[in-house]
Each structure stands twice: as structure tokens, then as C-alpha cells.
């Protein structure tokens, strides 16, 4: 099934490259009364989406509407359309003001009230709202596809390997989905990505993931730093997808420090500046209490950076003290919807405020360089182990093992 979905996705991607999408050459029948022909969508990313079709009916149409929404949205937009004598309808949606997330699926259908005063509905049609401003190339392994437009084949292959290595490391800590597709889009610079996110109504945070859609957006320039950037950003963003897939809607109940801490701890290339940021904040007594990092991260860049550094160190401290099962108990406790303070008590027997104090004592009270190196070493060790085996071979083995494990004995 997933292969078929990927094929459809690829076909849609190719179709989108020519901007206009001949969605269905065959007739789309409604419940009796209406037939929708030549349904078409022309996407100009971030600007407009033009829907056109011909609505045919045996008796005259009194009124017709176009209905559409993002597949994950609850609210449906309804637009009245004028029907020409030959049944033609056309509606242009302003996608610069009314935003859809980039690379999300949009579903639409038509409704018409005829002179018999009955309202008829056509079958829904789905299309991908792709960022068609760039000549995307793609490369896939298992359930992961990377898309990029700057850089050579090696660029794509390196990105794919960073994703694979990330998944193998992650697999030790959180459940990793090896079947549902993940799409990773690599923009070559921050401006391109930032524009995309503005089009998509999201804030720029340095990389962006829509965990529900399984879509990861990052900015990585081709060049000598590409591997390091890929090994940092891709596993981080992938962790958001995998956490969402394992927690479902409970993902939103997790404290920001826990989600971001786990994601940051999966970065394969440790950020050398985090230890520095922690050191400075610790000395100047400007550390943020974890209680303040439950709902969200600070908006200003400086404090947000510190929040990431703290969360990574805190999650690593929890893992070193309570083990991986401690982290799992934490996500389970917060899934019950308890307060930030209580979740830690329920999972680890220690309230969050006390855990915060212990972390400051035991991690920040010591020589920081030594602590940082020690905190990160398990990940580095794992990464080295992982790199010794062919990444995608190992993932195939994992998938096979799971398939066998899930077979009834
Ligand atoms: Zn993150």
C-alpha cells in the first residue's frame, strides 16, 4: 500500500512540476445529479491555487460551490462559483493570504443545487500543495525520500545517509516508524526556506517539521559543511516525526523541553557551542527554569538557543540517571495530561523543580568541558558503531525483524 502511495506521490510531484494538474481525465460522478469533468488545479506556490472544472447536470443548476480543505484540517472553505452556460467553473484562491502548509495534501470537491432543490456532491479529489519554485530532485531508501535542488548526487546520498544513521541511533531510544513515508526537503539557503514557511504560515525556527504530515524542511547549503549540517539537522527533525508517530495526539501534551531535548540529543554531530552557552548562563545565573520551558520555547533567538542547549543537557542527564526507560516513563506520564511538575514525579519519583536543581548541581556544578564531553559520548559511541555497518542494510534488517516479529506464530 505504501509503495502505491509513494508512486502516487511521485506522479503528483511530476505533474506539479508542470504547474497545472490534469487531475482526472475521466468523469467524476456525483451522487446521481451532477458529473464533474476536466477537474483541474493550477498551483502557483505561495500565490494562488486555481480550481477549474465543468459541472454537467441533466436539469439546470441553481447554485454551485467549491469546497476544499487541508486533509488534516477540520475547517472546510466554501466558495460559491459561477456556472457558465457550458458548465465551466473557475475559482482562484489567494494562497498568499490564506495559507496552506507547504507539501501538504489538499482535498476538494464540488456541490451543486439543481432546480429540483436537491444538493449533489461530487467525489473528492486530493492533490499535493508542492513548493514548485525549485527544480526538486529526489532519492529514496526504505520509507525515506530526500528532495533537494542544489548540490550533486553525493549531496542527496549524504543526506539520505544522515537520515538513515539518525534512524538507527533513534531506534535505541524511541520507536522508529520504518514503513510510513517521510519526505525531507532540503532548501539550499535560509531565505528560500524562510519564504516557504511564511507561505505556509509557520515561524522560522532553524529547521521545520510538520510531524503530522511526515514532512521535514531544512536549509543546508552544498559545500564543505554539508555533512555536519545534515548530521545535525536531519536526525533532529526526523525525531519530531518519529515521536509524533509513536505518541499520536499525545505528542502535543509533552513539555517542549522534553520533545526538543530528545530531538537535540539525536543530533549526530554535537553542537560545541551548547556547552559554552550553558557555562555562561550558569555563571551569570540566567538559566531558564524548566518549568518555563513546558508550554513553549522563548521567542527571542538568544534565549531559544539557551533553551535548546539546556533541554539537550537535561534530557541527557535524565537518560544517564534513569536510563532510556526513564525517558519512556516520562513521555507516558505526560501523555496522561498531567502538569509538568507532576509528570516528572509520576515517572521518576522526583518533581520537575527538584530534577532541575539536581541537574544544575550535578551537571553544571562541575568542570563544564568534561561534563559536555561525557554527556555526549554515548551518542558519539553509538554513531561510530552505526557507521561501521552499512546504514540501509541495517535498516532493512530492522524492518525484516519487525515484519517477522509481527507475524502471528
Ligand atoms: Zn526541534
Short mmCIF file of C-alpha atoms in Angstrom, two decimals, residues 75-258:
data_model
loop_
_atom_site.label_atom_id
_atom_site.label_comp_id
_atom_site.label_asym_id
_atom_site.label_seq_id
_atom_site.Cartn_x
_atom_site.Cartn_y
_atom_site.Cartn_z
CA UNK A 75 -12.47 23.62 8.70
CA UNK A 76 -13.66 23.40 5.10
CA UNK A 77 -13.55 26.51 2.92
CA UNK A 78 -16.70 27.00 0.88
CA UNK A 79 -16.72 29.27 -2.19
CA UNK A 80 -19.69 29.97 -4.41
CA UNK A 81 -18.78 29.57 -8.08
CA UNK A 82 -20.50 31.00 -11.14
CA UNK A 83 -21.50 28.32 -13.62
CA UNK A 84 -21.12 29.28 -17.29
CA UNK A 85 -23.57 28.06 -19.91
CA UNK A 86 -21.33 25.13 -20.81
CA UNK A 87 -20.97 24.20 -17.12
CA UNK A 88 -17.50 25.73 -16.72
CA UNK A 89 -16.49 26.91 -13.28
CA UNK A 90 -13.28 28.53 -12.11
CA UNK A 91 -12.12 29.85 -8.77
CA UNK A 92 -8.75 31.35 -7.82
CA UNK A 93 -7.77 31.07 -4.19
CA UNK A 94 -5.35 33.64 -2.77
CA UNK A 95 -2.67 31.39 -1.29
CA UNK A 96 -0.57 34.34 -0.14
CA UNK A 97 -3.07 35.42 2.50
CA UNK A 98 -4.82 32.18 3.27
CA UNK A 99 -2.10 29.74 3.93
CA UNK A 100 -1.73 26.03 3.48
CA UNK A 101 1.35 24.25 4.88
CA UNK A 102 3.92 23.52 2.16
CA UNK A 103 3.90 19.93 0.87
CA UNK A 104 0.54 19.20 2.45
CA UNK A 105 -2.35 17.44 0.76
CA UNK A 106 -5.44 19.42 -0.14
CA UNK A 107 -8.79 17.82 -0.85
CA UNK A 108 -11.59 19.47 -2.84
CA UNK A 109 -14.99 18.66 -4.25
CA UNK A 110 -17.95 20.43 -5.86
CA UNK A 111 -21.52 20.76 -4.72
CA UNK A 112 -24.47 21.90 -6.80
CA UNK A 113 -28.10 22.58 -6.04
CA UNK A 114 -30.27 21.84 -9.06
CA UNK A 115 -33.74 23.06 -9.96
CA UNK A 116 -35.18 20.02 -8.14
CA UNK A 117 -33.84 21.74 -4.96
CA UNK A 118 -31.62 18.78 -4.22
CA UNK A 119 -27.94 19.33 -3.47
CA UNK A 120 -25.49 16.93 -5.11
CA UNK A 121 -21.85 16.37 -4.17
CA UNK A 122 -19.00 15.21 -6.41
CA UNK A 123 -16.36 12.72 -5.34
CA UNK A 124 -13.40 14.34 -3.52
CA UNK A 125 -10.07 14.84 -5.31
CA UNK A 126 -6.74 15.20 -3.48
CA UNK A 127 -3.59 16.97 -4.64
CA UNK A 128 -0.21 17.87 -3.17
CA UNK A 129 0.47 21.53 -2.45
CA UNK A 130 4.09 21.38 -3.52
CA UNK A 131 6.68 24.16 -3.44
CA UNK A 132 7.09 24.24 -7.22
CA UNK A 133 9.50 27.19 -7.26
CA UNK A 134 12.51 24.85 -7.32
CA UNK A 135 13.61 22.00 -9.63
CA UNK A 136 13.43 19.31 -6.97
CA UNK A 137 15.43 16.12 -7.37
CA UNK A 138 14.85 13.11 -5.17
CA UNK A 139 16.42 9.95 -3.83
CA UNK A 140 14.78 7.27 -1.67
CA UNK A 141 15.70 4.43 0.65
CA UNK A 142 13.20 2.40 2.67
CA UNK A 143 10.50 4.85 3.78
CA UNK A 144 12.64 7.99 3.49
CA UNK A 145 12.83 10.29 0.46
CA UNK A 146 15.12 13.31 0.32
CA UNK A 147 14.37 16.16 -2.08
CA UNK A 148 16.94 18.80 -2.98
CA UNK A 149 17.62 21.25 -5.79
CA UNK A 150 21.18 22.49 -5.15
CA UNK A 151 24.11 20.10 -4.95
CA UNK A 152 25.05 16.94 -6.82
CA UNK A 153 24.12 13.27 -6.41
CA UNK A 154 26.54 12.95 -3.50
CA UNK A 155 24.64 15.72 -1.72
CA UNK A 156 21.43 13.71 -1.92
CA UNK A 157 23.14 10.45 -0.95
CA UNK A 158 24.84 12.09 2.05
CA UNK A 159 21.51 13.50 3.23
CA UNK A 160 19.88 10.09 2.88
CA UNK A 161 22.68 8.52 4.91
CA UNK A 162 22.33 11.16 7.64
CA UNK A 163 18.64 10.24 7.83
CA UNK A 164 19.42 6.51 7.95
CA UNK A 165 22.11 6.90 10.61
CA UNK A 166 19.75 9.11 12.60
CA UNK A 167 17.04 6.46 12.44
CA UNK A 168 19.41 3.72 13.60
CA UNK A 169 20.57 5.81 16.57
CA UNK A 170 16.98 6.85 17.35
CA UNK A 171 15.86 3.26 17.25
CA UNK A 172 17.76 2.70 20.52
CA UNK A 173 15.73 5.36 22.28
CA UNK A 174 12.31 5.78 20.72
CA UNK A 175 10.05 3.71 18.49
CA UNK A 176 11.01 4.42 14.87
CA UNK A 177 8.50 4.03 12.08
CA UNK A 178 10.14 2.19 9.18
CA UNK A 179 7.11 1.97 6.93
CA UNK A 180 5.19 5.26 6.81
CA UNK A 181 6.83 7.61 4.31
CA UNK A 182 8.94 10.58 5.45
CA UNK A 183 9.66 13.39 2.99
CA UNK A 184 12.74 15.53 3.65
CA UNK A 185 13.01 18.77 1.65
CA UNK A 186 16.43 20.44 1.68
CA UNK A 187 16.49 24.11 0.74
CA UNK A 188 19.89 25.49 -0.14
CA UNK A 189 19.60 28.60 2.00
CA UNK A 190 17.70 30.07 4.90
CA UNK A 191 15.95 32.70 2.77
CA UNK A 192 14.34 30.14 0.46
CA UNK A 193 13.17 28.11 3.44
CA UNK A 194 12.02 31.15 5.35
CA UNK A 195 9.91 32.23 2.38
CA UNK A 196 8.39 28.77 2.22
CA UNK A 197 7.49 28.85 5.89
CA UNK A 198 5.94 32.27 5.54
CA UNK A 199 3.88 30.91 2.69
CA UNK A 200 2.96 28.01 4.88
CA UNK A 201 2.06 30.15 7.88
CA UNK A 202 4.81 28.77 10.10
CA UNK A 203 7.50 30.52 12.04
CA UNK A 204 11.10 30.08 11.15
CA UNK A 205 12.90 28.03 13.80
CA UNK A 206 16.05 26.87 12.01
CA UNK A 207 14.53 23.77 10.51
CA UNK A 208 10.94 22.89 10.36
CA UNK A 209 8.91 19.76 10.69
CA UNK A 210 5.26 19.12 10.29
CA UNK A 211 5.25 15.86 12.27
CA UNK A 212 1.65 15.11 11.44
CA UNK A 213 2.38 15.29 7.69
CA UNK A 214 5.73 13.48 7.96
CA UNK A 215 7.32 16.41 6.14
CA UNK A 216 10.73 17.78 7.18
CA UNK A 217 12.08 21.10 5.84
CA UNK A 218 15.71 22.12 6.44
CA UNK A 219 18.15 24.64 4.96
CA UNK A 220 21.56 23.16 4.10
CA UNK A 221 23.95 24.70 1.62
CA UNK A 222 26.11 22.43 -0.55
CA UNK A 223 29.74 22.75 0.50
CA UNK A 224 32.32 21.50 2.94
CA UNK A 225 29.98 21.80 5.93
CA UNK A 226 27.14 19.90 4.31
CA UNK A 227 27.77 16.59 6.12
CA UNK A 228 27.95 18.18 9.56
CA UNK A 229 24.80 20.19 8.93
CA UNK A 230 22.96 17.16 7.61
CA UNK A 231 24.02 15.01 10.57
CA UNK A 232 22.79 17.69 12.93
CA UNK A 233 19.56 18.95 11.39
CA UNK A 234 18.11 15.87 9.69
CA UNK A 235 18.15 13.50 12.71
CA UNK A 236 16.76 16.30 14.90
CA UNK A 237 13.82 16.98 12.61
CA UNK A 238 13.24 13.27 11.95
CA UNK A 239 12.95 12.72 15.71
CA UNK A 240 9.93 15.05 15.75
CA UNK A 241 8.25 12.90 13.09
CA UNK A 242 9.04 9.63 14.87
CA UNK A 243 7.93 10.96 18.28
CA UNK A 244 4.67 12.13 16.74
CA UNK A 245 4.13 8.77 15.09
CA UNK A 246 4.70 6.90 18.34
CA UNK A 247 2.75 9.30 20.59
CA UNK A 248 -0.02 10.39 18.21
CA UNK A 249 -2.11 13.27 19.52
CA UNK A 250 -0.39 12.85 22.94
CA UNK A 251 2.64 14.48 21.28
CA UNK A 252 1.08 17.89 21.93
CA UNK A 253 0.79 17.11 25.66
CA UNK A 254 4.57 16.69 26.05
CA UNK A 255 6.63 19.52 27.54
CA UNK A 256 8.61 21.49 24.96
CA UNK A 257 11.86 20.80 26.83
CA UNK A 258 11.27 17.03 26.59
#
